[in-house]
């Protein structure tokens, strides 16, 4: 079943998290299958909020994944092809289940409408939900041996989360949610009502600009840290090429709440391939 499960995981990732799917195309063989399984699991967990009507069924789905990782009901769990591929990956590469359980725990925040309170909390959330994925992808490329990627995974994860949430700002705010640090908005005189009603203001523009500057700073630090890593690990961080372009494209957005401009897939693939070739 494993081969079919990995194929299913790849298709699920292609459908539900296209940018991460494209980032796996610079990998090869078993490493690509394993990273794809990890990312497909993340895509399922990250999309739970969008698929449920209220937090209760979301909590049930998160608990299902927690039980799967803790070894409860594995026979039935493996009927889920994404879970089957993930469990094979965990076994082959000795992925620590506790790391994935912390990711699940952090995703509980997504189910509720509490605003992200401050930068420190956001960075912690990004660390558990995004930096973790970069760290584990590097571990897979290192054949399951633990390796310290330090600032590379940490900074790139925070930048990735910031850029993603700036790009999705209109969509998320329309749901009555604030996923970027509220303290930065408050410091610029922004009120919750402005965000939820889609009202543009100088303060809101300034706040998002400041968050964009923070994202750029994290990207710069990540780039420096990635350059110092062994060549075999660098493909795990190829997404930086797409993120740099997406941050630059934010300047072309016609309004704060408008959908963000993005490159077509072929250009993203070209960026990923060129970056990977330059960083061999």
PDB file of C-alpha atoms in Angstrom:
ATOM      1  CA  UNK A   1       0.000   0.000   0.000  1.00  0.00           C
ATOM      2  CA  UNK A   2       2.912   2.310   0.668  1.00  0.00           C
ATOM      3  CA  UNK A   3       3.620   3.237  -2.957  1.00  0.00           C
ATOM      4  CA  UNK A   4      -0.016   4.090  -3.579  1.00  0.00           C
ATOM      5  CA  UNK A   5      -0.143   6.045  -0.315  1.00  0.00           C
ATOM      6  CA  UNK A   6       2.831   8.187  -1.297  1.00  0.00           C
ATOM      7  CA  UNK A   7       1.237   8.840  -4.692  1.00  0.00           C
ATOM      8  CA  UNK A   8      -1.995   9.859  -2.958  1.00  0.00           C
ATOM      9  CA  UNK A   9      -0.050  12.121  -0.576  1.00  0.00           C
ATOM     10  CA  UNK A  10       1.615  13.828  -3.542  1.00  0.00           C
ATOM     11  CA  UNK A  11      -1.738  14.474  -5.209  1.00  0.00           C
ATOM     12  CA  UNK A  12      -3.257  15.739  -1.945  1.00  0.00           C
ATOM     13  CA  UNK A  13      -0.323  18.113  -1.509  1.00  0.00           C
ATOM     14  CA  UNK A  14      -0.584  19.307  -5.122  1.00  0.00           C
ATOM     15  CA  UNK A  15      -4.251  20.126  -4.567  1.00  0.00           C
ATOM     16  CA  UNK A  16      -4.038  21.647  -1.073  1.00  0.00           C
ATOM     17  CA  UNK A  17      -0.618  23.339  -0.802  1.00  0.00           C
ATOM     18  CA  UNK A  18       0.680  23.947  -4.271  1.00  0.00           C
ATOM     19  CA  UNK A  19       3.754  25.967  -3.328  1.00  0.00           C
ATOM     20  CA  UNK A  20       5.054  23.252  -1.016  1.00  0.00           C
ATOM     21  CA  UNK A  21       4.265  20.666  -3.687  1.00  0.00           C
ATOM     22  CA  UNK A  22       6.346  22.618  -6.201  1.00  0.00           C
ATOM     23  CA  UNK A  23       9.184  22.851  -3.668  1.00  0.00           C
ATOM     24  CA  UNK A  24       9.382  19.039  -3.531  1.00  0.00           C
ATOM     25  CA  UNK A  25      10.120  18.883  -7.265  1.00  0.00           C
ATOM     26  CA  UNK A  26      13.768  19.773  -6.602  1.00  0.00           C
ATOM     27  CA  UNK A  27      14.079  16.618  -4.464  1.00  0.00           C
ATOM     28  CA  UNK A  28      14.457  13.071  -5.732  1.00  0.00           C
ATOM     29  CA  UNK A  29      13.568   9.493  -4.909  1.00  0.00           C
ATOM     30  CA  UNK A  30      12.762   8.427  -1.375  1.00  0.00           C
ATOM     31  CA  UNK A  31      13.631  11.863   0.021  1.00  0.00           C
ATOM     32  CA  UNK A  32      10.998  13.484  -2.155  1.00  0.00           C
ATOM     33  CA  UNK A  33       8.376  10.916  -1.125  1.00  0.00           C
ATOM     34  CA  UNK A  34       9.143  11.419   2.558  1.00  0.00           C
ATOM     35  CA  UNK A  35       9.108  15.226   2.462  1.00  0.00           C
ATOM     36  CA  UNK A  36       5.904  15.082   0.418  1.00  0.00           C
ATOM     37  CA  UNK A  37       4.265  12.877   3.075  1.00  0.00           C
ATOM     38  CA  UNK A  38       5.320  15.330   5.784  1.00  0.00           C
ATOM     39  CA  UNK A  39       3.963  18.297   3.848  1.00  0.00           C
ATOM     40  CA  UNK A  40       0.715  16.502   2.959  1.00  0.00           C
ATOM     41  CA  UNK A  41       0.117  15.838   6.658  1.00  0.00           C
ATOM     42  CA  UNK A  42       0.734  19.513   7.359  1.00  0.00           C
ATOM     43  CA  UNK A  43      -1.626  20.566   4.552  1.00  0.00           C
ATOM     44  CA  UNK A  44      -4.388  18.440   6.050  1.00  0.00           C
ATOM     45  CA  UNK A  45      -3.900  19.862   9.530  1.00  0.00           C
ATOM     46  CA  UNK A  46      -3.511  23.451   8.310  1.00  0.00           C
ATOM     47  CA  UNK A  47      -6.743  23.308   6.293  1.00  0.00           C
ATOM     48  CA  UNK A  48      -8.968  21.952   9.066  1.00  0.00           C
ATOM     49  CA  UNK A  49     -10.300  25.429   9.945  1.00  0.00           C
ATOM     50  CA  UNK A  50     -11.497  25.862   6.356  1.00  0.00           C
ATOM     51  CA  UNK A  51     -13.312  22.519   6.383  1.00  0.00           C
ATOM     52  CA  UNK A  52     -15.289  22.724   9.634  1.00  0.00           C
ATOM     53  CA  UNK A  53     -18.223  24.839  10.739  1.00  0.00           C
ATOM     54  CA  UNK A  54     -17.047  25.370  14.321  1.00  0.00           C
ATOM     55  CA  UNK A  55     -14.113  24.411  16.560  1.00  0.00           C
ATOM     56  CA  UNK A  56     -15.575  21.141  17.916  1.00  0.00           C
ATOM     57  CA  UNK A  57     -15.183  19.022  14.753  1.00  0.00           C
ATOM     58  CA  UNK A  58     -11.801  20.681  14.204  1.00  0.00           C
ATOM     59  CA  UNK A  59     -10.673  19.525  17.642  1.00  0.00           C
ATOM     60  CA  UNK A  60     -11.856  16.001  16.788  1.00  0.00           C
ATOM     61  CA  UNK A  61      -9.788  15.979  13.587  1.00  0.00           C
ATOM     62  CA  UNK A  62      -6.695  17.235  15.379  1.00  0.00           C
ATOM     63  CA  UNK A  63      -7.201  14.593  18.059  1.00  0.00           C
ATOM     64  CA  UNK A  64      -7.436  11.939  15.332  1.00  0.00           C
ATOM     65  CA  UNK A  65      -3.994  12.932  14.101  1.00  0.00           C
ATOM     66  CA  UNK A  66      -2.619  13.021  17.653  1.00  0.00           C
ATOM     67  CA  UNK A  67      -3.930   9.512  18.284  1.00  0.00           C
ATOM     68  CA  UNK A  68      -2.454   8.338  14.983  1.00  0.00           C
ATOM     69  CA  UNK A  69       0.978   9.630  15.929  1.00  0.00           C
ATOM     70  CA  UNK A  70       0.779   8.171  19.418  1.00  0.00           C
ATOM     71  CA  UNK A  71       0.090   4.698  18.071  1.00  0.00           C
ATOM     72  CA  UNK A  72      -3.603   4.319  18.754  1.00  0.00           C
ATOM     73  CA  UNK A  73      -5.624   2.363  16.185  1.00  0.00           C
ATOM     74  CA  UNK A  74      -2.853   2.096  13.609  1.00  0.00           C
ATOM     75  CA  UNK A  75      -4.701  -0.563  11.616  1.00  0.00           C
ATOM     76  CA  UNK A  76      -7.567   1.805  10.934  1.00  0.00           C
ATOM     77  CA  UNK A  77      -5.271   4.819  10.718  1.00  0.00           C
ATOM     78  CA  UNK A  78      -3.326   3.279   7.852  1.00  0.00           C
ATOM     79  CA  UNK A  79      -6.496   3.145   5.789  1.00  0.00           C
ATOM     80  CA  UNK A  80      -5.880   6.889   5.424  1.00  0.00           C
ATOM     81  CA  UNK A  81      -3.189   7.077   2.709  1.00  0.00           C
ATOM     82  CA  UNK A  82      -1.673  10.347   3.952  1.00  0.00           C
ATOM     83  CA  UNK A  83      -1.366   8.882   7.447  1.00  0.00           C
ATOM     84  CA  UNK A  84       0.039   5.646   5.993  1.00  0.00           C
ATOM     85  CA  UNK A  85       2.721   7.568   4.077  1.00  0.00           C
ATOM     86  CA  UNK A  86       3.510   9.717   7.115  1.00  0.00           C
ATOM     87  CA  UNK A  87       3.870   6.730   9.453  1.00  0.00           C
ATOM     88  CA  UNK A  88       6.188   5.028   6.960  1.00  0.00           C
ATOM     89  CA  UNK A  89       8.255   8.224   6.825  1.00  0.00           C
ATOM     90  CA  UNK A  90       8.384   8.511  10.610  1.00  0.00           C
ATOM     91  CA  UNK A  91       9.607   4.919  10.834  1.00  0.00           C
ATOM     92  CA  UNK A  92      12.206   5.201   8.086  1.00  0.00           C
ATOM     93  CA  UNK A  93      13.712   8.508   9.147  1.00  0.00           C
ATOM     94  CA  UNK A  94      13.114   8.282  12.925  1.00  0.00           C
ATOM     95  CA  UNK A  95      11.081  11.495  12.840  1.00  0.00           C
ATOM     96  CA  UNK A  96      10.248  12.416  16.463  1.00  0.00           C
ATOM     97  CA  UNK A  97       6.487  12.145  16.904  1.00  0.00           C
ATOM     98  CA  UNK A  98       6.650  14.742  19.667  1.00  0.00           C
ATOM     99  CA  UNK A  99       7.660  17.408  17.159  1.00  0.00           C
ATOM    100  CA  UNK A 100       4.594  16.685  15.047  1.00  0.00           C
ATOM    101  CA  UNK A 101       2.387  16.592  18.142  1.00  0.00           C
ATOM    102  CA  UNK A 102       3.572  20.113  18.989  1.00  0.00           C
ATOM    103  CA  UNK A 103       2.681  21.202  15.466  1.00  0.00           C
ATOM    104  CA  UNK A 104      -0.822  19.809  15.984  1.00  0.00           C
ATOM    105  CA  UNK A 105      -1.063  21.576  19.332  1.00  0.00           C
ATOM    106  CA  UNK A 106      -0.069  24.894  17.789  1.00  0.00           C
ATOM    107  CA  UNK A 107      -2.697  24.471  15.066  1.00  0.00           C
ATOM    108  CA  UNK A 108      -5.446  24.493  17.707  1.00  0.00           C
ATOM    109  CA  UNK A 109      -5.040  28.270  17.666  1.00  0.00           C
ATOM    110  CA  UNK A 110      -6.393  28.261  14.098  1.00  0.00           C
ATOM    111  CA  UNK A 111      -9.764  26.886  15.187  1.00  0.00           C
ATOM    112  CA  UNK A 112     -10.696  29.912  17.274  1.00  0.00           C
ATOM    113  CA  UNK A 113     -11.102  33.627  16.583  1.00  0.00           C
ATOM    114  CA  UNK A 114      -8.709  34.979  19.214  1.00  0.00           C
ATOM    115  CA  UNK A 115      -6.307  37.505  17.640  1.00  0.00           C
ATOM    116  CA  UNK A 116      -2.586  36.715  17.526  1.00  0.00           C
ATOM    117  CA  UNK A 117      -1.529  38.866  20.487  1.00  0.00           C
ATOM    118  CA  UNK A 118       2.049  39.909  19.768  1.00  0.00           C
ATOM    119  CA  UNK A 119       5.213  39.288  17.776  1.00  0.00           C
ATOM    120  CA  UNK A 120       6.690  36.866  20.298  1.00  0.00           C
ATOM    121  CA  UNK A 121       3.592  34.665  20.184  1.00  0.00           C
ATOM    122  CA  UNK A 122       3.519  34.781  16.379  1.00  0.00           C
ATOM    123  CA  UNK A 123       7.171  33.754  16.164  1.00  0.00           C
ATOM    124  CA  UNK A 124       6.485  30.848  18.522  1.00  0.00           C
ATOM    125  CA  UNK A 125       3.501  29.783  16.429  1.00  0.00           C
ATOM    126  CA  UNK A 126       5.538  30.051  13.211  1.00  0.00           C
ATOM    127  CA  UNK A 127       8.319  28.043  14.795  1.00  0.00           C
ATOM    128  CA  UNK A 128       6.016  25.160  15.699  1.00  0.00           C
ATOM    129  CA  UNK A 129       4.031  25.161  12.441  1.00  0.00           C
ATOM    130  CA  UNK A 130       6.513  26.186   9.721  1.00  0.00           C
ATOM    131  CA  UNK A 131      10.116  26.171  10.978  1.00  0.00           C
ATOM    132  CA  UNK A 132       9.499  22.624  12.198  1.00  0.00           C
ATOM    133  CA  UNK A 133       8.745  21.506   8.639  1.00  0.00           C
ATOM    134  CA  UNK A 134      12.016  22.926   7.326  1.00  0.00           C
ATOM    135  CA  UNK A 135      13.926  21.287  10.177  1.00  0.00           C
ATOM    136  CA  UNK A 136      12.333  17.886   9.550  1.00  0.00           C
ATOM    137  CA  UNK A 137      12.792  18.143   5.769  1.00  0.00           C
ATOM    138  CA  UNK A 138      16.502  18.772   6.379  1.00  0.00           C
ATOM    139  CA  UNK A 139      16.573  15.771   8.729  1.00  0.00           C
ATOM    140  CA  UNK A 140      15.092  13.604   5.953  1.00  0.00           C
ATOM    141  CA  UNK A 141      17.744  14.830   3.507  1.00  0.00           C
ATOM    142  CA  UNK A 142      20.287  13.897   6.181  1.00  0.00           C
ATOM    143  CA  UNK A 143      18.985  10.298   6.109  1.00  0.00           C
ATOM    144  CA  UNK A 144      17.194  10.641   9.432  1.00  0.00           C
ATOM    145  CA  UNK A 145      20.190  11.835  11.395  1.00  0.00           C
ATOM    146  CA  UNK A 146      19.420  14.807  13.596  1.00  0.00           C
ATOM    147  CA  UNK A 147      21.186  17.929  12.394  1.00  0.00           C
ATOM    148  CA  UNK A 148      21.181  21.472  13.703  1.00  0.00           C
ATOM    149  CA  UNK A 149      19.984  23.856  11.012  1.00  0.00           C
ATOM    150  CA  UNK A 150      19.680  26.600  13.587  1.00  0.00           C
ATOM    151  CA  UNK A 151      18.877  29.968  12.136  1.00  0.00           C
ATOM    152  CA  UNK A 152      18.035  28.589   8.683  1.00  0.00           C
ATOM    153  CA  UNK A 153      14.829  26.804   9.700  1.00  0.00           C
ATOM    154  CA  UNK A 154      13.953  29.330  12.381  1.00  0.00           C
ATOM    155  CA  UNK A 155      14.213  32.488  10.311  1.00  0.00           C
ATOM    156  CA  UNK A 156      12.816  30.999   7.118  1.00  0.00           C
ATOM    157  CA  UNK A 157       9.818  29.606   9.004  1.00  0.00           C
ATOM    158  CA  UNK A 158       8.946  32.983  10.509  1.00  0.00           C
ATOM    159  CA  UNK A 159       9.398  34.752   7.156  1.00  0.00           C
ATOM    160  CA  UNK A 160       7.281  32.101   5.421  1.00  0.00           C
ATOM    161  CA  UNK A 161       4.454  32.515   7.950  1.00  0.00           C
ATOM    162  CA  UNK A 162       4.563  36.313   7.786  1.00  0.00           C
ATOM    163  CA  UNK A 163       4.529  36.456   3.996  1.00  0.00           C
ATOM    164  CA  UNK A 164       1.751  33.883   3.802  1.00  0.00           C
ATOM    165  CA  UNK A 165      -0.451  35.771   6.233  1.00  0.00           C
ATOM    166  CA  UNK A 166       0.181  39.157   4.613  1.00  0.00           C
ATOM    167  CA  UNK A 167      -0.792  37.601   1.272  1.00  0.00           C
ATOM    168  CA  UNK A 168      -3.922  36.059   2.818  1.00  0.00           C
ATOM    169  CA  UNK A 169      -4.808  39.134   4.877  1.00  0.00           C
ATOM    170  CA  UNK A 170      -8.047  39.948   3.063  1.00  0.00           C
ATOM    171  CA  UNK A 171      -9.290  36.352   3.118  1.00  0.00           C
ATOM    172  CA  UNK A 172      -8.479  35.789   6.790  1.00  0.00           C
ATOM    173  CA  UNK A 173      -9.830  39.141   7.998  1.00  0.00           C
ATOM    174  CA  UNK A 174     -13.112  38.446   6.186  1.00  0.00           C
ATOM    175  CA  UNK A 175     -13.450  35.440   8.503  1.00  0.00           C
ATOM    176  CA  UNK A 176     -13.132  37.687  11.553  1.00  0.00           C
ATOM    177  CA  UNK A 177      -9.605  36.550  12.324  1.00  0.00           C
ATOM    178  CA  UNK A 178      -6.317  38.343  12.966  1.00  0.00           C
ATOM    179  CA  UNK A 179      -3.356  35.995  12.467  1.00  0.00           C
ATOM    180  CA  UNK A 180      -0.622  38.635  12.364  1.00  0.00           C
ATOM    181  CA  UNK A 181       0.640  40.262  15.602  1.00  0.00           C
ATOM    182  CA  UNK A 182      -2.152  42.459  16.957  1.00  0.00           C
ATOM    183  CA  UNK A 183       0.333  44.516  18.967  1.00  0.00           C
ATOM    184  CA  UNK A 184       1.794  45.923  15.726  1.00  0.00           C
ATOM    185  CA  UNK A 185      -1.645  46.946  14.472  1.00  0.00           C
ATOM    186  CA  UNK A 186      -2.545  48.490  17.823  1.00  0.00           C
ATOM    187  CA  UNK A 187       0.712  50.467  17.912  1.00  0.00           C
ATOM    188  CA  UNK A 188      -0.318  52.027  14.595  1.00  0.00           C
ATOM    189  CA  UNK A 189      -3.764  53.007  15.853  1.00  0.00           C
ATOM    190  CA  UNK A 190      -5.633  50.288  13.985  1.00  0.00           C
ATOM    191  CA  UNK A 191      -8.964  49.073  15.356  1.00  0.00           C
ATOM    192  CA  UNK A 192     -10.328  45.565  14.961  1.00  0.00           C
ATOM    193  CA  UNK A 193     -13.437  46.932  13.249  1.00  0.00           C
ATOM    194  CA  UNK A 194     -11.328  48.398  10.434  1.00  0.00           C
ATOM    195  CA  UNK A 195      -9.802  45.018   9.726  1.00  0.00           C
ATOM    196  CA  UNK A 196     -13.033  43.047   9.873  1.00  0.00           C
ATOM    197  CA  UNK A 197     -14.946  45.543   7.718  1.00  0.00           C
ATOM    198  CA  UNK A 198     -12.208  45.732   5.076  1.00  0.00           C
ATOM    199  CA  UNK A 199     -11.551  49.430   5.683  1.00  0.00           C
ATOM    200  CA  UNK A 200      -8.159  50.609   4.473  1.00  0.00           C
ATOM    201  CA  UNK A 201      -6.271  53.183   6.517  1.00  0.00           C
ATOM    202  CA  UNK A 202      -2.826  54.713   6.772  1.00  0.00           C
ATOM    203  CA  UNK A 203      -2.236  52.942  10.078  1.00  0.00           C
ATOM    204  CA  UNK A 204      -3.183  49.568   8.632  1.00  0.00           C
ATOM    205  CA  UNK A 205      -0.922  50.084   5.636  1.00  0.00           C
ATOM    206  CA  UNK A 206       1.924  51.107   7.934  1.00  0.00           C
ATOM    207  CA  UNK A 207       1.424  48.061  10.180  1.00  0.00           C
ATOM    208  CA  UNK A 208       1.490  45.625   7.270  1.00  0.00           C
ATOM    209  CA  UNK A 209       4.530  47.427   5.877  1.00  0.00           C
ATOM    210  CA  UNK A 210       6.326  46.944   9.182  1.00  0.00           C
ATOM    211  CA  UNK A 211       5.470  43.251   9.194  1.00  0.00           C
ATOM    212  CA  UNK A 212       6.721  43.008   5.616  1.00  0.00           C
ATOM    213  CA  UNK A 213       9.998  44.622   6.694  1.00  0.00           C
ATOM    214  CA  UNK A 214      10.306  42.051   9.488  1.00  0.00           C
ATOM    215  CA  UNK A 215       9.709  39.272   6.957  1.00  0.00           C
ATOM    216  CA  UNK A 216      12.445  40.680   4.719  1.00  0.00           C
ATOM    217  CA  UNK A 217      14.810  40.797   7.689  1.00  0.00           C
ATOM    218  CA  UNK A 218      14.105  37.151   8.506  1.00  0.00           C
ATOM    219  CA  UNK A 219      14.594  36.176   4.853  1.00  0.00           C
ATOM    220  CA  UNK A 220      17.988  37.862   4.847  1.00  0.00           C
ATOM    221  CA  UNK A 221      19.088  36.060   7.996  1.00  0.00           C
ATOM    222  CA  UNK A 222      17.761  32.764   6.632  1.00  0.00           C
ATOM    223  CA  UNK A 223      19.695  33.230   3.385  1.00  0.00           C
ATOM    224  CA  UNK A 224      22.936  33.735   5.311  1.00  0.00           C
ATOM    225  CA  UNK A 225      22.282  30.683   7.505  1.00  0.00           C
ATOM    226  CA  UNK A 226      21.342  28.454   4.546  1.00  0.00           C
ATOM    227  CA  UNK A 227      24.582  29.377   2.761  1.00  0.00           C
ATOM    228  CA  UNK A 228      26.534  27.895   5.680  1.00  0.00           C
ATOM    229  CA  UNK A 229      24.732  24.512   5.579  1.00  0.00           C
ATOM    230  CA  UNK A 230      26.091  21.353   3.915  1.00  0.00           C
ATOM    231  CA  UNK A 231      25.057  21.190   0.255  1.00  0.00           C
ATOM    232  CA  UNK A 232      22.977  18.027   0.749  1.00  0.00           C
ATOM    233  CA  UNK A 233      20.608  19.888   3.091  1.00  0.00           C
ATOM    234  CA  UNK A 234      20.049  23.030   1.063  1.00  0.00           C
ATOM    235  CA  UNK A 235      17.243  21.687  -1.189  1.00  0.00           C
ATOM    236  CA  UNK A 236      15.027  21.575   1.918  1.00  0.00           C
ATOM    237  CA  UNK A 237      15.146  25.390   1.913  1.00  0.00           C
ATOM    238  CA  UNK A 238      14.623  26.049  -1.808  1.00  0.00           C
ATOM    239  CA  UNK A 239      11.253  27.690  -1.042  1.00  0.00           C
ATOM    240  CA  UNK A 240      13.183  30.824  -0.114  1.00  0.00           C
ATOM    241  CA  UNK A 241      13.372  31.631  -3.840  1.00  0.00           C
ATOM    242  CA  UNK A 242       9.568  31.659  -4.150  1.00  0.00           C
ATOM    243  CA  UNK A 243       9.083  33.545  -0.884  1.00  0.00           C
ATOM    244  CA  UNK A 244      11.483  36.312  -1.942  1.00  0.00           C
ATOM    245  CA  UNK A 245       9.476  36.798  -5.137  1.00  0.00           C
ATOM    246  CA  UNK A 246       6.150  36.754  -3.291  1.00  0.00           C
ATOM    247  CA  UNK A 247       7.342  39.391  -0.843  1.00  0.00           C
ATOM    248  CA  UNK A 248       8.438  41.616  -3.736  1.00  0.00           C
ATOM    249  CA  UNK A 249       5.090  41.105  -5.502  1.00  0.00           C
ATOM    250  CA  UNK A 250       3.180  42.434  -2.491  1.00  0.00           C
ATOM    251  CA  UNK A 251       4.095  45.879  -3.719  1.00  0.00           C
ATOM    252  CA  UNK A 252       1.895  45.295  -6.781  1.00  0.00           C
ATOM    253  CA  UNK A 253      -1.262  44.518  -4.810  1.00  0.00           C
ATOM    254  CA  UNK A 254      -3.975  47.075  -5.681  1.00  0.00           C
ATOM    255  CA  UNK A 255      -5.249  47.188  -2.101  1.00  0.00           C
ATOM    256  CA  UNK A 256      -4.568  45.812   1.359  1.00  0.00           C
ATOM    257  CA  UNK A 257      -7.509  43.414   1.207  1.00  0.00           C
ATOM    258  CA  UNK A 258      -7.083  42.421  -2.450  1.00  0.00           C
ATOM    259  CA  UNK A 259      -5.709  39.011  -3.461  1.00  0.00           C
ATOM    260  CA  UNK A 260      -1.928  39.134  -3.720  1.00  0.00           C
ATOM    261  CA  UNK A 261      -0.205  38.865  -7.091  1.00  0.00           C
ATOM    262  CA  UNK A 262       1.720  35.642  -7.627  1.00  0.00           C
ATOM    263  CA  UNK A 263       3.985  34.008 -10.182  1.00  0.00           C
ATOM    264  CA  UNK A 264       2.612  31.238 -12.421  1.00  0.00           C
ATOM    265  CA  UNK A 265       3.738  27.714 -11.568  1.00  0.00           C
ATOM    266  CA  UNK A 266       6.292  27.549 -14.382  1.00  0.00           C
ATOM    267  CA  UNK A 267       8.082  30.602 -13.059  1.00  0.00           C
ATOM    268  CA  UNK A 268       8.093  29.248  -9.511  1.00  0.00           C
ATOM    269  CA  UNK A 269       9.542  25.962 -10.783  1.00  0.00           C
ATOM    270  CA  UNK A 270      12.210  27.919 -12.652  1.00  0.00           C
ATOM    271  CA  UNK A 271      13.058  29.905  -9.520  1.00  0.00           C
ATOM    272  CA  UNK A 272      13.291  26.718  -7.421  1.00  0.00           C
ATOM    273  CA  UNK A 273      15.444  24.940 -10.011  1.00  0.00           C
ATOM    274  CA  UNK A 274      17.780  27.912 -10.518  1.00  0.00           C
ATOM    275  CA  UNK A 275      18.178  28.417  -6.776  1.00  0.00           C
ATOM    276  CA  UNK A 276      18.895  24.717  -6.272  1.00  0.00           C
ATOM    277  CA  UNK A 277      21.478  24.692  -9.081  1.00  0.00           C
ATOM    278  CA  UNK A 278      23.234  27.769  -7.653  1.00  0.00           C
ATOM    279  CA  UNK A 279      23.305  26.259  -4.168  1.00  0.00           C
ATOM    280  CA  UNK A 280      24.646  22.822  -4.998  1.00  0.00           C
TER     281      UNK A 280
END
